[in-house]
Short mmCIF file of C-alpha atoms in Angstrom, two decimals:
data_model
loop_
_atom_site.label_atom_id
_atom_site.label_comp_id
_atom_site.label_asym_id
_atom_site.label_seq_id
_atom_site.Cartn_x
_atom_site.Cartn_y
_atom_site.Cartn_z
CA MET A 1 163.28 56.03 65.21
CA ASP A 2 164.89 53.43 67.48
CA LEU A 3 162.25 50.99 68.76
CA ARG A 4 164.63 49.45 71.31
CA TYR A 5 164.55 50.49 74.96
CA SER A 6 167.59 52.16 76.52
CA ASP A 7 169.27 51.12 79.78
CA GLU A 8 167.53 54.01 81.56
CA GLU A 9 164.15 52.91 80.24
CA GLU A 10 164.81 49.33 81.32
CA ALA A 11 165.68 50.68 84.77
CA PHE A 12 162.28 52.39 84.82
CA ARG A 13 160.70 49.04 83.92
CA ALA A 14 162.48 47.28 86.77
CA GLU A 15 161.31 49.91 89.27
CA LEU A 16 157.73 49.66 88.00
CA VAL A 17 157.71 45.84 88.01
CA GLU A 18 159.02 45.74 91.57
CA TRP A 19 156.18 47.99 92.72
CA LEU A 20 153.52 46.10 90.75
CA ASP A 21 154.65 42.74 92.12
CA GLU A 22 154.45 44.17 95.63
CA VAL A 23 151.10 45.93 95.38
CA LEU A 24 148.95 43.87 92.99
CA PRO A 25 148.38 40.95 95.40
CA THR A 26 146.72 43.43 97.76
CA VAL A 27 144.35 44.87 95.15
CA GLY A 28 142.13 41.85 94.53
CA PRO A 29 139.87 41.14 91.54
CA PRO A 30 137.38 43.64 90.12
CA PRO A 31 133.70 43.41 91.19
CA ALA A 32 132.11 40.22 89.90
CA ASP A 33 128.92 42.02 88.85
CA GLN A 34 129.94 44.06 85.79
CA ASN A 35 126.80 46.17 86.14
CA ASP A 36 127.39 47.16 89.78
CA TRP A 37 128.60 50.61 88.81
CA GLU A 38 129.11 52.01 92.29
CA ALA A 39 131.37 49.06 93.12
CA ARG A 40 133.20 49.41 89.83
CA ARG A 41 133.74 53.11 90.42
CA ALA A 42 135.10 52.43 93.91
CA TYR A 43 137.46 49.73 92.59
CA ASP A 44 138.75 51.70 89.58
CA THR A 45 139.22 54.99 91.43
CA ALA A 46 140.99 53.23 94.32
CA TRP A 47 143.52 51.82 91.85
CA GLN A 48 143.93 55.26 90.28
CA ARG A 49 144.64 56.69 93.75
CA MET A 50 147.30 54.02 94.32
CA LEU A 51 148.94 55.01 91.03
CA PHE A 52 148.77 58.65 92.06
CA ASP A 53 150.33 58.05 95.46
CA GLN A 54 153.18 56.13 93.83
CA GLY A 55 153.79 58.76 91.13
CA TYR A 56 152.43 56.73 88.20
CA ALA A 57 149.23 58.73 87.57
CA GLY A 58 149.15 60.68 84.30
CA ILE A 59 152.38 58.98 83.45
CA ASN A 60 152.77 60.79 80.13
CA TRP A 61 151.19 64.07 81.26
CA PRO A 62 153.47 67.08 81.76
CA LYS A 63 154.94 67.55 85.23
CA GLU A 64 153.61 71.11 85.40
CA VAL A 65 150.02 69.79 85.48
CA GLY A 66 150.79 67.02 87.97
CA GLY A 67 151.76 64.19 85.64
CA ARG A 68 154.95 62.15 85.79
CA GLY A 69 156.33 63.63 82.56
CA ALA A 70 157.51 60.20 81.43
CA SER A 71 158.98 59.71 77.98
CA PRO A 72 156.94 57.95 75.24
CA ALA A 73 159.04 54.83 75.73
CA GLU A 74 158.38 54.83 79.48
CA HIS A 75 154.69 55.29 78.79
CA LEU A 76 154.71 52.20 76.59
CA ILE A 77 156.66 50.24 79.19
CA PHE A 78 154.04 51.23 81.78
CA LEU A 79 151.26 49.93 79.51
CA GLU A 80 153.15 46.73 78.73
CA GLU A 81 153.87 45.82 82.33
CA THR A 82 150.50 46.74 83.81
CA GLU A 83 148.76 44.71 81.10
CA ARG A 84 151.20 41.80 81.38
CA ARG A 85 150.51 41.57 85.12
CA ASN A 86 146.74 41.99 84.76
CA ALA A 87 146.75 45.21 86.76
CA PRO A 88 143.29 46.84 87.02
CA TYR A 89 142.08 48.34 83.75
CA VAL A 90 141.54 52.09 83.56
CA GLY A 91 137.79 51.30 83.77
CA VAL A 92 135.46 54.17 84.63
CA MET A 93 138.45 56.54 84.50
CA PHE A 94 138.73 55.93 80.73
CA VAL A 95 137.23 59.23 79.52
CA ALA A 96 138.81 61.30 82.29
CA LEU A 97 142.33 59.99 81.72
CA LEU A 98 142.34 59.33 77.98
CA HIS A 99 139.93 61.90 76.48
CA ALA A 100 138.90 64.82 78.68
CA GLY A 101 142.11 65.06 80.71
CA PRO A 102 144.50 65.29 77.74
CA THR A 103 142.13 67.72 76.02
CA ILE A 104 142.09 69.94 79.12
CA VAL A 105 145.89 69.74 79.30
CA THR A 106 146.09 70.98 75.71
CA GLU A 107 143.15 73.39 75.38
CA ALA A 108 141.88 74.59 78.78
CA THR A 109 142.65 77.75 80.73
CA PRO A 110 145.01 77.66 83.74
CA GLU A 111 141.98 77.95 86.05
CA GLN A 112 140.23 75.01 84.38
CA LYS A 113 143.40 72.91 84.56
CA ALA A 114 143.80 73.65 88.27
CA ALA A 115 140.15 72.79 88.93
CA HIS A 116 140.10 69.42 87.18
CA LEU A 117 143.47 67.87 86.40
CA PRO A 118 144.59 67.15 90.00
CA ALA A 119 141.17 65.65 90.77
CA ILE A 120 141.36 63.42 87.68
CA LEU A 121 144.84 62.23 88.54
CA ARG A 122 143.79 61.38 92.11
CA GLY A 123 140.76 59.43 90.84
CA ASP A 124 138.34 61.91 92.43
CA GLU A 125 136.66 62.90 89.13
CA VAL A 126 135.02 60.42 86.76
CA TRP A 127 134.05 61.74 83.32
CA CYS A 128 131.80 60.57 80.50
CA GLN A 129 131.64 61.64 76.87
CA GLY A 130 128.60 63.44 75.45
CA PHE A 131 129.41 63.53 71.76
CA SER A 132 127.16 61.04 69.89
CA GLU A 133 123.50 61.74 69.27
CA PRO A 134 120.63 59.58 67.94
CA GLN A 135 120.61 61.45 64.61
CA ALA A 136 124.35 62.23 64.51
CA GLY A 137 126.45 59.15 65.28
CA SER A 138 129.24 58.85 62.75
CA ASP A 139 128.23 62.16 61.21
CA LEU A 140 129.03 63.91 64.48
CA ALA A 141 129.07 67.38 62.93
CA SER A 142 125.30 67.04 62.42
CA LEU A 143 124.67 67.14 66.17
CA ARG A 144 121.53 69.03 67.21
CA THR A 145 121.81 69.50 70.97
CA ARG A 146 121.45 73.25 71.40
CA ALA A 147 123.11 75.61 73.85
CA VAL A 148 121.73 79.16 73.97
CA ARG A 149 123.71 81.87 75.74
CA ASP A 150 121.82 83.49 78.65
CA GLY A 151 124.12 85.94 80.44
CA ASP A 152 126.94 83.99 82.04
CA GLU A 153 125.33 80.63 81.34
CA TYR A 154 124.43 78.34 78.47
CA VAL A 155 120.97 76.76 78.49
CA ILE A 156 121.17 73.29 76.94
CA ASN A 157 118.42 71.16 75.41
CA GLY A 158 118.80 67.90 73.50
CA SER A 159 120.00 64.36 73.99
CA LYS A 160 123.12 62.22 73.74
CA ILE A 161 123.54 58.49 73.22
CA TRP A 162 126.22 55.81 73.79
CA THR A 163 127.46 57.84 76.75
CA SER A 164 129.94 55.59 78.57
CA ASN A 165 129.79 55.45 82.39
CA ALA A 166 127.29 58.31 82.58
CA GLN A 167 125.64 56.75 85.64
CA VAL A 168 128.76 57.23 87.78
CA ALA A 169 130.33 60.26 86.10
CA ASP A 170 130.96 63.59 87.83
CA TYR A 171 131.50 65.52 84.57
CA CYS A 172 130.71 65.12 80.90
CA GLU A 173 132.77 66.42 77.99
CA LEU A 174 129.85 67.79 76.00
CA LEU A 175 129.56 69.00 72.42
CA VAL A 176 126.68 71.41 71.76
CA ARG A 177 125.56 73.53 68.82
CA THR A 178 125.83 77.21 69.68
CA ASP A 179 125.29 78.61 66.16
CA PRO A 180 122.60 76.71 64.21
CA ASP A 181 123.08 78.89 61.13
CA ALA A 182 126.78 78.10 60.70
CA PRO A 183 128.09 75.30 58.43
CA LYS A 184 127.85 71.97 60.23
CA HIS A 185 131.51 71.83 61.27
CA LYS A 186 131.23 75.36 62.66
CA GLY A 187 128.98 76.63 65.43
CA ILE A 188 129.88 73.79 67.84
CA THR A 189 131.20 74.36 71.38
CA TRP A 190 133.02 72.01 73.84
CA LEU A 191 131.68 72.27 77.42
CA MET A 192 132.42 70.69 80.80
CA LEU A 193 129.04 69.61 82.18
CA PRO A 194 128.68 68.71 85.89
CA MET A 195 126.51 65.59 85.91
CA ASP A 196 124.63 66.65 89.05
CA THR A 197 123.19 69.70 87.25
CA PRO A 198 119.36 69.83 87.36
CA GLY A 199 117.66 68.79 84.11
CA ILE A 200 119.84 65.73 83.31
CA ASP A 201 118.08 62.37 82.85
CA ILE A 202 120.28 59.25 82.43
CA ARG A 203 118.78 56.05 80.99
CA PRO A 204 121.16 53.03 80.75
CA LEU A 205 121.27 50.94 77.55
CA ARG A 206 121.81 47.16 77.54
CA THR A 207 124.47 45.95 75.07
CA ILE A 208 124.60 42.66 73.16
CA ALA A 209 127.11 41.43 75.78
CA GLY A 210 124.66 42.09 78.64
CA SER A 211 126.49 45.10 80.06
CA ASP A 212 124.99 48.57 80.52
CA GLU A 213 128.02 50.87 80.46
CA PHE A 214 126.28 53.02 77.83
CA SER A 215 123.39 55.37 78.46
CA GLU A 216 121.09 57.80 76.78
CA VAL A 217 121.38 61.24 78.38
CA PHE A 218 118.55 63.75 78.03
CA LEU A 219 119.16 67.46 78.69
CA ASP A 220 116.20 69.66 79.56
CA ASP A 221 117.01 73.34 80.17
CA VAL A 222 120.35 72.39 81.70
CA ARG A 223 122.31 75.51 82.71
CA VAL A 224 126.11 75.47 82.44
CA PRO A 225 128.38 78.42 83.29
CA VAL A 226 130.17 79.98 80.33
CA ALA A 227 133.31 79.51 82.44
CA ASN A 228 132.95 75.76 81.74
CA ARG A 229 133.65 76.28 78.03
CA VAL A 230 136.93 74.85 76.74
CA GLY A 231 138.19 76.82 73.75
CA ASP A 232 136.28 79.58 72.06
CA GLU A 233 132.55 79.59 71.41
CA ASN A 234 131.82 77.87 68.07
CA ASP A 235 135.36 76.40 68.02
CA GLY A 236 134.31 73.09 69.54
CA TRP A 237 134.87 71.02 66.41
CA ARG A 238 138.58 71.81 66.49
CA VAL A 239 138.73 71.02 70.23
CA ALA A 240 136.83 67.77 69.60
CA MET A 241 139.39 66.78 66.98
CA VAL A 242 142.05 67.11 69.69
CA THR A 243 139.96 64.79 71.89
CA PHE A 244 139.57 62.30 69.04
CA SER A 245 143.26 62.32 68.24
CA PHE A 246 143.97 61.14 71.78
CA GLU A 247 141.20 58.56 71.59
CA ARG A 248 142.43 57.09 68.33
CA GLY A 249 146.09 57.56 69.09
CA THR A 250 146.55 55.91 72.45
CA ALA A 251 143.23 55.01 74.07
CA PHE A 252 143.14 51.51 72.53
CA VAL A 253 146.72 50.58 73.43
CA SER A 254 145.87 48.67 76.61
CA GLU A 255 143.09 46.85 74.80
CA MET A 256 145.50 45.88 72.03
CA LEU A 257 147.99 44.49 74.53
CA ALA A 258 145.14 42.45 76.03
CA SER A 259 144.43 41.13 72.51
CA MET A 260 148.03 39.91 72.27
CA GLN A 261 147.44 37.89 75.43
CA LEU A 262 144.20 36.61 73.93
CA VAL A 263 146.12 35.17 70.96
CA GLU A 264 148.39 33.27 73.33
CA GLN A 265 145.34 31.95 75.19
CA LEU A 266 143.74 30.85 71.91
CA ALA A 267 146.86 28.93 70.93
CA ALA A 268 146.98 27.26 74.37
CA ALA A 269 143.28 26.34 74.18
CA ALA A 270 143.68 24.91 70.67
CA LYS A 271 146.39 22.59 72.00
CA GLN A 272 144.01 21.25 74.67
CA ILE A 273 140.77 20.87 72.71
CA THR A 274 140.44 17.43 71.16
CA ARG A 275 139.46 16.99 67.51
CA GLY A 276 139.20 13.37 66.37
CA SER A 277 142.40 11.62 67.42
CA GLY A 278 144.34 14.84 67.88
CA THR A 279 143.76 18.43 68.94
CA ALA A 280 142.50 21.60 67.29
CA TRP A 281 146.13 22.69 67.01
CA ASP A 282 146.68 19.97 64.40
CA ASP A 283 144.63 22.08 61.97
CA ALA A 284 147.30 23.76 59.84
CA GLY A 285 144.87 26.45 58.66
CA LEU A 286 143.99 27.36 62.23
CA ARG A 287 147.67 27.55 63.23
CA ARG A 288 148.35 29.77 60.23
CA ASP A 289 145.53 32.17 61.06
CA ILE A 290 146.46 32.39 64.75
CA GLY A 291 150.03 33.08 63.69
CA GLN A 292 148.81 35.76 61.28
CA ALA A 293 146.84 37.45 64.08
CA ALA A 294 149.92 37.42 66.30
CA ALA A 295 152.03 38.92 63.51
CA ASP A 296 149.42 41.60 62.81
CA LEU A 297 149.33 42.60 66.48
CA ASP A 298 153.13 42.75 66.59
CA ALA A 299 153.05 45.06 63.57
CA LEU A 300 150.38 47.20 65.24
CA TRP A 301 152.52 47.46 68.37
CA ALA A 302 155.36 48.82 66.23
CA LEU A 303 152.87 51.32 64.75
CA VAL A 304 151.81 52.36 68.24
CA LYS A 305 155.46 53.07 69.13
CA ARG A 306 155.78 55.19 66.01
CA ASN A 307 152.56 57.12 66.73
CA VAL A 308 153.45 57.73 70.37
CA THR A 309 156.91 58.96 69.39
CA GLN A 310 155.41 61.35 66.84
CA ALA A 311 152.86 62.59 69.40
CA SER A 312 155.64 63.39 71.86
CA ARG A 313 156.93 66.04 69.43
CA THR A 314 153.67 68.00 69.32
CA GLY A 315 151.82 66.87 72.45
CA VAL A 316 148.90 65.70 70.30
CA PRO A 317 148.59 62.36 68.42
CA GLY A 318 148.36 62.75 64.66
CA PRO A 319 146.25 61.01 61.99
CA GLY A 320 148.39 57.89 62.39
CA GLY A 321 145.95 56.98 65.15
CA SER A 322 143.31 56.45 62.48
CA VAL A 323 145.60 54.01 60.64
CA PHE A 324 146.00 52.10 63.88
CA LYS A 325 142.27 52.16 64.63
CA LEU A 326 141.43 50.87 61.15
CA HIS A 327 143.77 47.90 61.30
CA TYR A 328 143.12 47.13 64.95
CA SER A 329 139.37 46.94 64.28
CA GLU A 330 139.97 44.41 61.50
CA VAL A 331 142.38 42.30 63.53
CA ARG A 332 140.10 42.33 66.57
CA HIS A 333 137.18 41.12 64.48
CA ARG A 334 139.27 38.29 62.97
CA LEU A 335 140.43 37.38 66.48
CA GLY A 336 136.81 37.02 67.57
CA LEU A 337 136.08 34.70 64.66
CA LEU A 338 139.22 32.69 65.45
CA GLY A 339 137.84 32.11 68.95
CA GLU A 340 134.71 30.66 67.36
CA ARG A 341 136.83 28.28 65.29
CA VAL A 342 138.83 27.13 68.31
CA PHE A 343 135.88 26.60 70.67
CA GLU A 344 133.26 25.61 68.06
CA ARG A 345 129.93 24.92 69.85
CA ALA A 346 131.33 26.07 73.19
CA GLY A 347 131.99 29.37 71.49
CA LEU A 348 128.25 30.00 71.56
CA ALA A 349 128.10 29.85 75.38
CA VAL A 350 128.84 32.84 77.58
CA ASP A 351 129.66 30.55 80.52
CA ASP A 352 132.86 28.53 80.44
CA VAL A 353 132.39 24.93 79.20
CA ALA A 354 134.16 21.79 80.44
CA GLY A 355 136.74 23.78 82.34
CA MET A 356 137.76 25.71 79.22
CA SER A 357 137.97 29.48 79.58
CA ASN A 358 136.00 30.32 76.45
CA ARG A 359 134.09 33.21 78.06
CA PRO A 360 136.70 35.91 77.28
CA HIS A 361 136.62 34.87 73.63
CA VAL A 362 132.83 34.93 73.41
CA GLU A 363 132.79 38.36 75.01
CA GLY A 364 135.65 39.37 72.72
CA LEU A 365 133.67 38.36 69.64
CA LEU A 366 130.69 40.42 70.76
CA HIS A 367 132.97 43.31 71.66
CA ALA A 368 134.71 43.13 68.28
CA ILE A 369 131.43 44.00 66.59
CA SER A 370 131.40 47.35 68.34
CA ILE A 371 135.10 48.14 67.84
CA SER A 372 134.59 49.10 64.19
CA ILE A 373 131.99 51.66 65.35
CA ALA A 374 133.47 52.99 68.60
CA ALA A 375 135.66 56.12 68.47
CA GLY A 376 134.63 56.80 64.88
CA THR A 377 133.47 54.19 62.39
CA THR A 378 135.73 52.49 59.91
CA GLN A 379 134.29 54.73 57.20
CA ILE A 380 135.20 57.84 59.22
CA GLN A 381 138.75 56.55 59.76
CA ARG A 382 139.13 55.92 56.02
CA ASN A 383 138.05 59.50 55.33
CA ILE A 384 140.66 60.81 57.79
CA VAL A 385 143.41 58.72 56.23
CA ALA A 386 142.33 59.84 52.74
CA GLU A 387 142.16 63.54 53.62
CA ARG A 388 144.89 64.06 56.21
CA ILE A 389 147.50 61.52 55.13
CA LEU A 390 146.90 61.00 51.41
CA GLY A 391 145.79 64.60 50.76
CA LEU A 392 142.61 63.67 48.87
CA PRO A 393 139.69 66.18 48.64
CA LYS A 394 137.74 66.71 51.88
CA ASP A 395 134.31 65.28 52.61
CA ARG A 396 131.53 67.90 52.58
#
């Protein structure tokens, strides 16, 4: 695998950069209130529509479903340049573009693709993920939310938790148990749930960082057409694994690029913060650890390139995404602790102190705590690496 970019790929970069430099000054900053979800939806979907109009929506999706059909290298260039220029984050479009959309591309019927993929690419459909449950977090296969077939509909009862952006979502990618007598990895079905269906109750949850992007979702006799099923009945675990492979394979790439910028900001802050007669940067141990974090992120970026290249051969990311997720979680946690060492007491304050921009690092530290849990815990990732890469016996 050649990790260098070709002349054609650099030409793609130049075209993209020219457009970003032209359009980003007109976009403006995201809503100041992180919990104003209607404003955040309007901002994020407007940016998605701008990408769509310019031909950059679904950049790595196949052309036949409306994507750009870009190569893996072009996809990475797109992520690099949008992150480098602080273009709007995918935001409330996260599940639609990085989980549900790719799963529909891979697993859905032609009618389902036509109904949802264009709307996702235009930013008209926001999705959330209804996988986790109060009694089945990491052990997802133990989910209890039931769906009982009634003619051409499923009747759903149960609850979900840690449902991102549920309060502004149009659809939910929902896992339900359709055969309670089957082994726990069987008898599960993947459904597309319209969030305006009667019987859905959404209750936001407040995180340690003060945001409420997660919710509990309660389902009381919610009726969903059988036509909304993706894949076969009771085959939802396999479909969910496709969703997870996208989540672990590429969904954290933008966040990782942001972490690389965070390392640079930490180094710059350390050179400004006074310690005795010098600065924090005079601490050789601190310089070493910041350098180690930078090196680790560089290595992870090389791993991302390898994973994306491998995914381009099959259309689905492989278990290498779990290797990335494992190491990224560890690096992100160390990066949060490094911020504490650089800012010391100021690192305990959410608001910036003495003109120093410590807030992103405080928020990063709090966020790092959740990274090792989100998208499958570290223990789950270790199981995947053990079973699917090392060939060890499967968990029961």
